[in-house]
Amino acid sequence: MPSRVLIEGGWVFAGEGDGPFQVVEDGVVAVEGERIAYVGPRDGLDPAWEPTRRIDARDKAVLPGLVNAHTHHAMSLLRGYADDVPLMPWLERHIWPAEAHLTGDDVYWGTLLAIAESLLAGVTTFADMYFFMDRVAQAVVETGVRAHLSRGLIGVAPGADQALAEGKALVAAFQGAGDGRIRCALAPHAPYTCPPPFLARVLEAAAALGCPIHTHLAETRAEVEQIRAQYGKSPIRHFADLGVFQHPTLAAHCVHVDADDIAILAEHGVAVAHNPISNCKLASGIAPVPDLLAAGVTVGLASDGAASTNHLDLFEEMRLAASLQKVSRYDATVLPAWQVLRMATVGGARALGFDRLGCLAPGYLADIVVLDLRAPHLRPRHDLTSLVVYSAKASDVDTVLVHGKVLVDGGELLTVDLERVEHEVEERARRLARLARGGAADGTP
């Protein structure tokens, strides 16, 4: 018999439409197995429905699990390694040389650290593009989280053929793994790293495997200028003409897009992962999120990797996402709190292609966050949605369920040995830094 969990007495963010979530005071969420059975007022629940566990949500908000729509989880190993550097020098002089020394074990432990950080911040699902993705999948299966996984593919790099083989093997081995918690994609890194002949091979593989595409697009002005110089068109038009968007596509960034680009994205159903803090810190620019949403483009919220944002906190991302649009457009009404919260939940779920995820409604997958509102920065409670988006912090997360199972209980991780993970990560991060700077693995010059 499936487990039955009753979350009761909180402010429940309910509903599955395209507008704001409906906040139900003293509401309940009934979870049966991996799905939600009931959401709403307490007196609407069948009195014969008996839970195997009760979670007291009084003075708490009950939200859909947050979805990080684009990240590189094992880059938590490189947090703080190369800050205050523009994107291409950051990649070419610092990140790629360090990543050249990564092992599968490094990626496994770095991913576990990121999963721990994310769960404690209420993130239940993430889209990851990196290397040694079989080890990332292992971490996902072990910890109980939900993920969209892809092996990053750089067509101009040595070993591109091997990388593509690894990407295809990931899809074949892990599509639907972890009781359906894992979806897989192929991930051509970007237009400037994947020439058309290599991209054609990736798309042929995606067609054969029936899997989506995860990529970076139009992140910087330099990228747009380079692709226009090479191909006479924008990165968006370039990928459209090559047939990339004939496959379900998740495009990270889309900062430098014009009206024609946005129309192409909307026409082809391309989903965008918006990374506000990464785009600020790397001086990439401000994505036109209100224009994308107005055109009908699905937009999810993302942190990017911890090497560029230094954190995996979607509460910070929500605040900045809203604030950037308001200040850049001199309009306080654009991208209101309810819209940002939807981007961080159901928007991300739709962008990643997960069905019946990201809302608290009957039949939806039971990925749920309980947020403790008993803190000075969360009083008074005039508007619960604004409170969550503009005032809440990751540290307010109390309880997290994924696929109907409790993974964080009263702020305690249940599926990650955090002390062991932190020890492993410290040792491995020091080794990577030494090797990248020309030293030996044992610390000798």
XYZ file of C-alpha atoms in Angstrom:
445
model
C 0.000 0.000 0.000
C 1.461 3.433 -0.914
C 2.435 5.820 1.855
C 0.028 8.604 2.708
C 1.364 11.950 3.888
C -0.902 14.745 5.097
C 0.532 18.278 5.190
C -1.937 20.314 7.191
C -2.634 23.744 8.601
C -0.447 25.907 6.351
C -0.878 28.536 3.673
C -1.112 26.278 0.619
C -0.164 27.656 -2.825
C -2.702 25.712 -4.876
C -3.868 25.577 -8.488
C -2.635 24.631 -11.937
C -3.798 27.450 -14.253
C -1.579 30.059 -15.890
C -2.332 32.815 -13.397
C -1.263 33.325 -9.783
C -1.386 30.417 -7.373
C -4.402 30.500 -5.058
C -3.269 30.735 -1.439
C -5.508 28.589 0.784
C -5.252 29.494 4.464
C -5.342 26.532 6.875
C -5.151 24.287 3.837
C -4.100 20.680 3.476
C -2.185 18.656 0.900
C -2.796 14.909 0.851
C -0.088 12.815 -0.810
C -0.644 9.213 -1.812
C 2.429 7.423 -3.136
C 4.294 9.738 -5.485
C 1.299 11.919 -6.383
C -0.951 14.497 -4.794
C -4.423 13.197 -3.976
C -6.050 16.366 -2.626
C -5.289 20.073 -2.200
C -7.571 22.590 -0.583
C -9.488 23.450 2.576
C -9.348 20.969 5.420
C -13.070 20.249 5.285
C -12.833 19.201 1.622
C -10.693 16.130 2.352
C -12.516 12.813 2.559
C -12.703 12.052 6.315
C -12.069 8.386 5.516
C -8.633 9.219 4.059
C -6.149 8.181 6.749
C -2.494 9.311 6.530
C 0.506 7.241 7.535
C 2.298 10.483 8.452
C 1.176 13.989 9.332
C 3.279 17.126 8.774
C 2.273 20.169 10.812
C 2.403 23.209 8.525
C 0.962 25.779 10.907
C 2.779 29.120 10.459
C 4.282 27.703 7.269
C 3.785 28.098 3.524
C 3.340 24.984 1.383
C 4.720 25.448 -2.128
C 5.432 23.376 -5.211
C 9.059 22.257 -5.256
C 11.397 24.753 -6.913
C 12.898 23.814 -10.285
C 16.429 24.910 -11.234
C 16.111 24.942 -15.019
C 19.822 25.118 -15.884
C 22.924 24.353 -13.880
C 26.223 22.493 -13.810
C 26.009 20.880 -10.398
C 29.533 19.508 -10.038
C 30.903 23.007 -10.646
C 30.248 23.475 -6.947
C 33.844 22.157 -6.732
C 34.950 25.433 -8.373
C 32.874 27.836 -6.285
C 34.975 30.975 -5.777
C 37.802 29.607 -7.927
C 37.682 32.369 -10.577
C 35.504 35.345 -9.787
C 35.254 38.833 -11.322
C 36.257 37.647 -14.815
C 34.288 37.989 -18.104
C 32.704 34.847 -19.547
C 35.154 33.762 -22.250
C 38.382 34.451 -20.268
C 36.647 32.832 -17.280
C 36.014 29.692 -19.329
C 39.226 29.559 -21.350
C 41.795 30.590 -18.731
C 40.286 29.213 -15.543
C 37.337 26.826 -15.771
C 38.221 24.623 -18.732
C 41.819 24.060 -17.531
C 40.506 22.984 -14.123
C 37.787 20.784 -15.621
C 40.424 18.964 -17.693
C 41.516 17.251 -14.463
C 38.065 16.151 -13.302
C 37.417 12.503 -12.524
C 34.112 10.680 -12.266
C 34.504 10.584 -8.487
C 35.035 14.348 -8.410
C 31.810 14.904 -10.323
C 29.894 12.493 -8.083
C 30.938 14.263 -4.866
C 30.554 17.735 -6.328
C 27.056 16.818 -7.456
C 26.165 15.483 -4.007
C 27.239 18.804 -2.481
C 25.056 20.691 -4.945
C 22.099 18.386 -4.326
C 22.457 18.930 -0.577
C 22.609 22.699 -0.998
C 19.662 22.635 -3.388
C 17.429 20.453 -1.232
C 18.050 22.640 1.795
C 16.988 25.587 -0.395
C 13.761 23.916 -1.536
C 14.968 22.897 -5.022
C 13.505 19.498 -5.902
C 14.390 19.318 -9.614
C 17.402 20.502 -11.627
C 18.613 20.452 -15.232
C 22.284 19.522 -15.355
C 24.739 19.679 -18.242
C 28.238 18.419 -17.470
C 30.708 15.516 -17.744
C 30.725 12.008 -16.217
C 26.963 12.217 -16.232
C 26.546 8.569 -15.277
C 27.959 9.569 -11.887
C 25.530 12.491 -11.712
C 22.699 10.063 -12.423
C 24.020 7.830 -9.638
C 23.848 10.762 -7.200
C 20.301 11.581 -8.333
C 19.099 8.014 -7.889
C 20.708 7.713 -4.440
C 19.411 11.002 -3.041
C 15.851 10.818 -4.392
C 15.790 14.149 -6.251
C 14.439 14.759 -9.765
C 16.676 15.763 -12.673
C 17.026 16.492 -16.383
C 20.521 15.270 -17.326
C 22.733 15.788 -20.367
C 26.388 15.309 -21.217
C 27.889 18.616 -22.420
C 29.140 18.338 -26.017
C 31.836 20.609 -27.458
C 32.366 19.822 -31.121
C 35.623 21.755 -31.497
C 37.338 19.949 -28.619
C 39.506 16.831 -28.799
C 37.408 13.849 -27.827
C 34.174 15.224 -29.306
C 33.308 11.810 -30.756
C 33.784 10.137 -27.401
C 31.696 12.812 -25.696
C 28.838 12.238 -28.137
C 29.060 8.495 -27.523
C 28.862 9.164 -23.772
C 25.863 11.445 -24.300
C 24.007 8.773 -26.237
C 24.909 6.134 -23.656
C 23.521 8.349 -20.879
C 20.171 8.644 -22.643
C 20.030 4.912 -23.339
C 20.903 3.944 -19.762
C 19.069 6.511 -17.649
C 16.036 7.816 -19.513
C 13.202 7.211 -17.019
C 15.508 5.873 -14.312
C 14.926 6.453 -10.616
C 11.214 5.595 -10.848
C 10.828 8.139 -13.629
C 12.645 10.913 -11.786
C 15.325 11.231 -14.491
C 14.880 12.638 -17.997
C 17.842 12.791 -20.367
C 18.814 15.037 -23.272
C 21.689 15.628 -25.663
C 23.551 18.866 -24.998
C 25.440 20.652 -27.766
C 27.129 23.303 -25.642
C 26.584 26.408 -27.800
C 26.693 27.647 -31.415
C 30.295 28.833 -31.035
C 31.532 25.441 -29.774
C 29.469 23.167 -32.038
C 30.082 23.608 -35.801
C 27.225 22.599 -38.141
C 28.705 19.197 -39.152
C 29.053 18.140 -35.518
C 25.647 19.548 -34.667
C 24.114 17.509 -37.494
C 25.451 14.345 -35.870
C 23.992 15.382 -32.500
C 20.589 16.018 -34.057
C 20.678 12.684 -35.874
C 21.341 10.968 -32.544
C 18.560 12.934 -30.835
C 16.113 11.828 -33.528
C 17.154 8.197 -33.151
C 16.876 8.323 -29.366
C 13.741 10.474 -29.270
C 15.293 12.839 -26.741
C 15.321 16.631 -26.297
C 18.151 19.156 -26.641
C 19.739 21.262 -23.884
C 22.015 24.114 -24.980
C 23.325 27.623 -24.286
C 22.058 30.314 -26.655
C 22.627 34.048 -27.164
C 24.312 34.442 -23.777
C 26.647 37.334 -24.659
C 27.029 40.098 -27.248
C 30.324 38.526 -28.292
C 28.533 35.263 -29.130
C 25.963 37.072 -31.256
C 28.677 39.020 -33.097
C 30.730 35.873 -33.703
C 27.824 33.862 -35.089
C 26.684 36.757 -37.287
C 30.220 37.104 -38.649
C 30.453 33.374 -39.363
C 26.955 32.603 -40.623
C 25.271 35.949 -41.303
C 22.482 35.422 -38.808
C 21.695 35.432 -35.082
C 22.436 32.367 -32.926
C 18.683 31.733 -32.653
C 18.112 31.856 -36.411
C 21.278 29.815 -36.964
C 20.071 26.975 -34.725
C 16.567 27.160 -36.198
C 17.911 26.855 -39.743
C 20.067 23.878 -38.734
C 16.978 22.062 -37.424
C 17.817 22.136 -33.722
C 14.346 23.324 -32.804
C 12.699 20.409 -34.552
C 13.481 18.693 -31.260
C 12.117 19.857 -27.871
C 14.765 22.369 -26.809
C 15.801 23.903 -23.511
C 17.880 27.028 -24.215
C 19.827 28.591 -21.358
C 20.213 32.375 -21.163
C 18.771 33.920 -24.390
C 19.974 37.312 -23.173
C 20.690 38.968 -26.515
C 17.576 38.254 -28.542
C 15.496 40.592 -30.687
C 11.843 40.443 -31.707
C 12.569 38.103 -34.616
C 14.502 35.745 -32.333
C 11.682 35.722 -29.790
C 9.168 34.928 -32.539
C 11.327 31.970 -33.632
C 11.545 30.658 -30.063
C 7.784 30.967 -29.634
C 7.001 29.379 -33.001
C 9.143 26.323 -32.260
C 8.161 25.930 -28.601
C 11.709 26.476 -27.364
C 11.845 26.834 -23.568
C 14.225 29.348 -21.993
C 16.129 28.981 -18.716
C 16.673 32.455 -17.250
C 19.844 32.871 -15.143
C 19.696 36.405 -13.702
C 22.578 36.307 -11.213
C 24.987 34.497 -13.547
C 24.119 36.944 -16.318
C 24.843 39.849 -13.956
C 28.040 38.478 -12.450
C 29.568 37.569 -15.820
C 28.350 40.908 -17.247
C 26.375 39.132 -19.958
C 23.313 41.386 -19.790
C 19.624 41.260 -18.892
C 17.367 38.831 -20.727
C 14.055 40.321 -21.998
C 11.944 38.003 -19.869
C 8.665 39.976 -20.072
C 8.889 39.969 -23.875
C 9.546 36.227 -23.938
C 6.574 35.549 -21.671
C 4.319 37.889 -23.662
C 5.174 35.955 -26.827
C 4.151 32.695 -25.160
C 7.662 31.330 -24.563
C 7.950 29.009 -21.558
C 10.521 30.490 -19.161
C 12.036 28.708 -16.183
C 14.339 30.132 -13.549
C 17.890 28.912 -13.050
C 21.069 29.509 -11.092
C 23.665 28.286 -13.610
C 26.624 26.569 -11.941
C 27.992 27.573 -8.547
C 31.296 28.526 -10.188
C 29.598 31.535 -11.803
C 26.857 32.388 -9.292
C 28.554 31.051 -6.131
C 25.230 29.634 -4.930
C 22.251 27.480 -5.954
C 19.572 29.545 -4.216
C 16.443 30.147 -6.290
C 15.029 32.528 -3.680
C 17.858 34.921 -4.519
C 17.273 34.312 -8.218
C 13.559 35.133 -7.857
C 14.250 38.447 -6.170
C 16.820 39.527 -8.727
C 14.790 38.295 -11.700
C 11.944 40.600 -10.731
C 14.133 43.527 -9.726
C 16.270 43.519 -12.882
C 13.266 43.832 -15.163
C 11.737 46.623 -13.105
C 14.855 48.774 -12.902
C 15.977 48.207 -16.497
C 12.533 49.147 -17.838
C 11.732 51.839 -15.267
C 8.459 50.036 -14.635
C 7.657 48.591 -11.207
C 4.735 46.589 -12.578
C 6.647 44.236 -14.888
C 7.340 40.644 -13.842
C 5.268 40.672 -10.637
C 5.929 38.269 -7.778
C 3.325 35.691 -8.847
C 4.871 35.431 -12.313
C 8.379 34.939 -10.923
C 7.156 32.228 -8.553
C 5.553 30.412 -11.471
C 8.837 30.617 -13.393
C 10.602 28.990 -10.416
C 8.065 26.156 -10.217
C 5.729 25.144 -13.034
C 7.605 27.218 -15.619
C 10.771 25.258 -14.931
C 8.901 21.954 -14.873
C 7.391 22.644 -18.287
C 10.745 23.834 -19.644
C 12.308 20.502 -18.623
C 9.462 18.503 -20.131
C 8.177 16.963 -16.895
C 4.465 16.230 -17.076
C 2.176 17.059 -14.143
C 4.888 18.738 -12.096
C 5.326 22.170 -10.548
C 1.838 22.751 -9.140
C -0.037 21.636 -6.056
C -3.075 19.983 -7.597
C -4.573 16.472 -7.634
C -2.683 14.120 -9.922
C 0.522 16.136 -9.881
C 3.792 14.636 -8.733
C 4.319 15.283 -5.027
C 7.378 17.555 -5.071
C 6.579 19.922 -2.205
C 8.373 22.504 -0.066
C 7.227 23.608 3.388
C 8.598 27.042 4.241
C 8.758 28.167 7.869
C 7.353 31.700 8.177
C 8.218 32.207 11.860
C 11.064 34.684 11.341
C 11.239 38.470 11.724
C 11.867 39.002 7.995
C 8.617 37.157 7.237
C 6.269 39.353 9.235
C 3.726 40.853 8.759
C 1.953 38.707 6.179
C 0.018 41.070 3.951
C 0.611 39.177 0.700
C 1.927 35.614 0.932
C 3.176 35.478 -2.653
C 5.159 38.693 -2.280
C 6.454 37.434 1.050
C 7.820 34.258 -0.536
C 9.399 35.986 -3.540
C 10.760 39.168 -1.968
C 11.397 38.213 1.663
C 11.912 34.467 2.089
C 15.358 32.876 2.226
C 16.667 29.402 1.538
C 17.279 29.036 5.264
C 13.514 29.222 5.841
C 12.986 25.843 4.154
C 11.775 23.329 6.726
C 10.543 20.223 4.891
C 11.006 18.936 1.343
C 9.266 16.066 -0.431
C 10.240 14.663 -3.817
C 8.160 11.975 -5.527
C 6.128 11.745 -2.334
C 9.115 10.986 -0.099
C 10.431 13.283 2.643
C 14.051 14.203 1.835
C 14.411 17.149 4.234
C 12.700 16.920 7.611
C 12.790 19.916 9.950
C 15.842 21.253 8.121
C 17.684 17.905 8.295
C 18.862 16.105 5.158
C 17.711 12.487 5.159
C 19.429 11.112 2.043
C 22.790 12.910 2.029
C 25.654 12.425 4.492
C 26.598 16.089 4.479
C 29.653 15.785 6.726
C 31.174 13.127 4.455
C 30.319 15.133 1.335
C 31.892 18.319 2.662
C 35.112 16.484 3.560
C 35.372 14.856 0.123
C 34.670 18.112 -1.700
C 37.306 20.090 0.199
C 39.993 17.534 -0.638
C 38.998 17.240 -4.284
C 38.649 20.975 -4.846
C 42.159 21.598 -3.501
C 43.546 18.907 -5.802
C 41.816 20.368 -8.852
C 43.142 23.861 -8.124
C 46.699 22.564 -7.729
C 46.576 20.635 -10.997
C 45.022 23.498 -12.937
C 47.810 25.815 -11.778
C 50.539 23.424 -12.820
C 51.198 21.629 -9.557
C 51.065 17.943 -8.782
C 48.094 16.083 -7.354
C 49.985 15.465 -4.120
C 50.622 19.184 -3.613
C 54.266 19.312 -4.759
C 55.176 22.108 -7.239
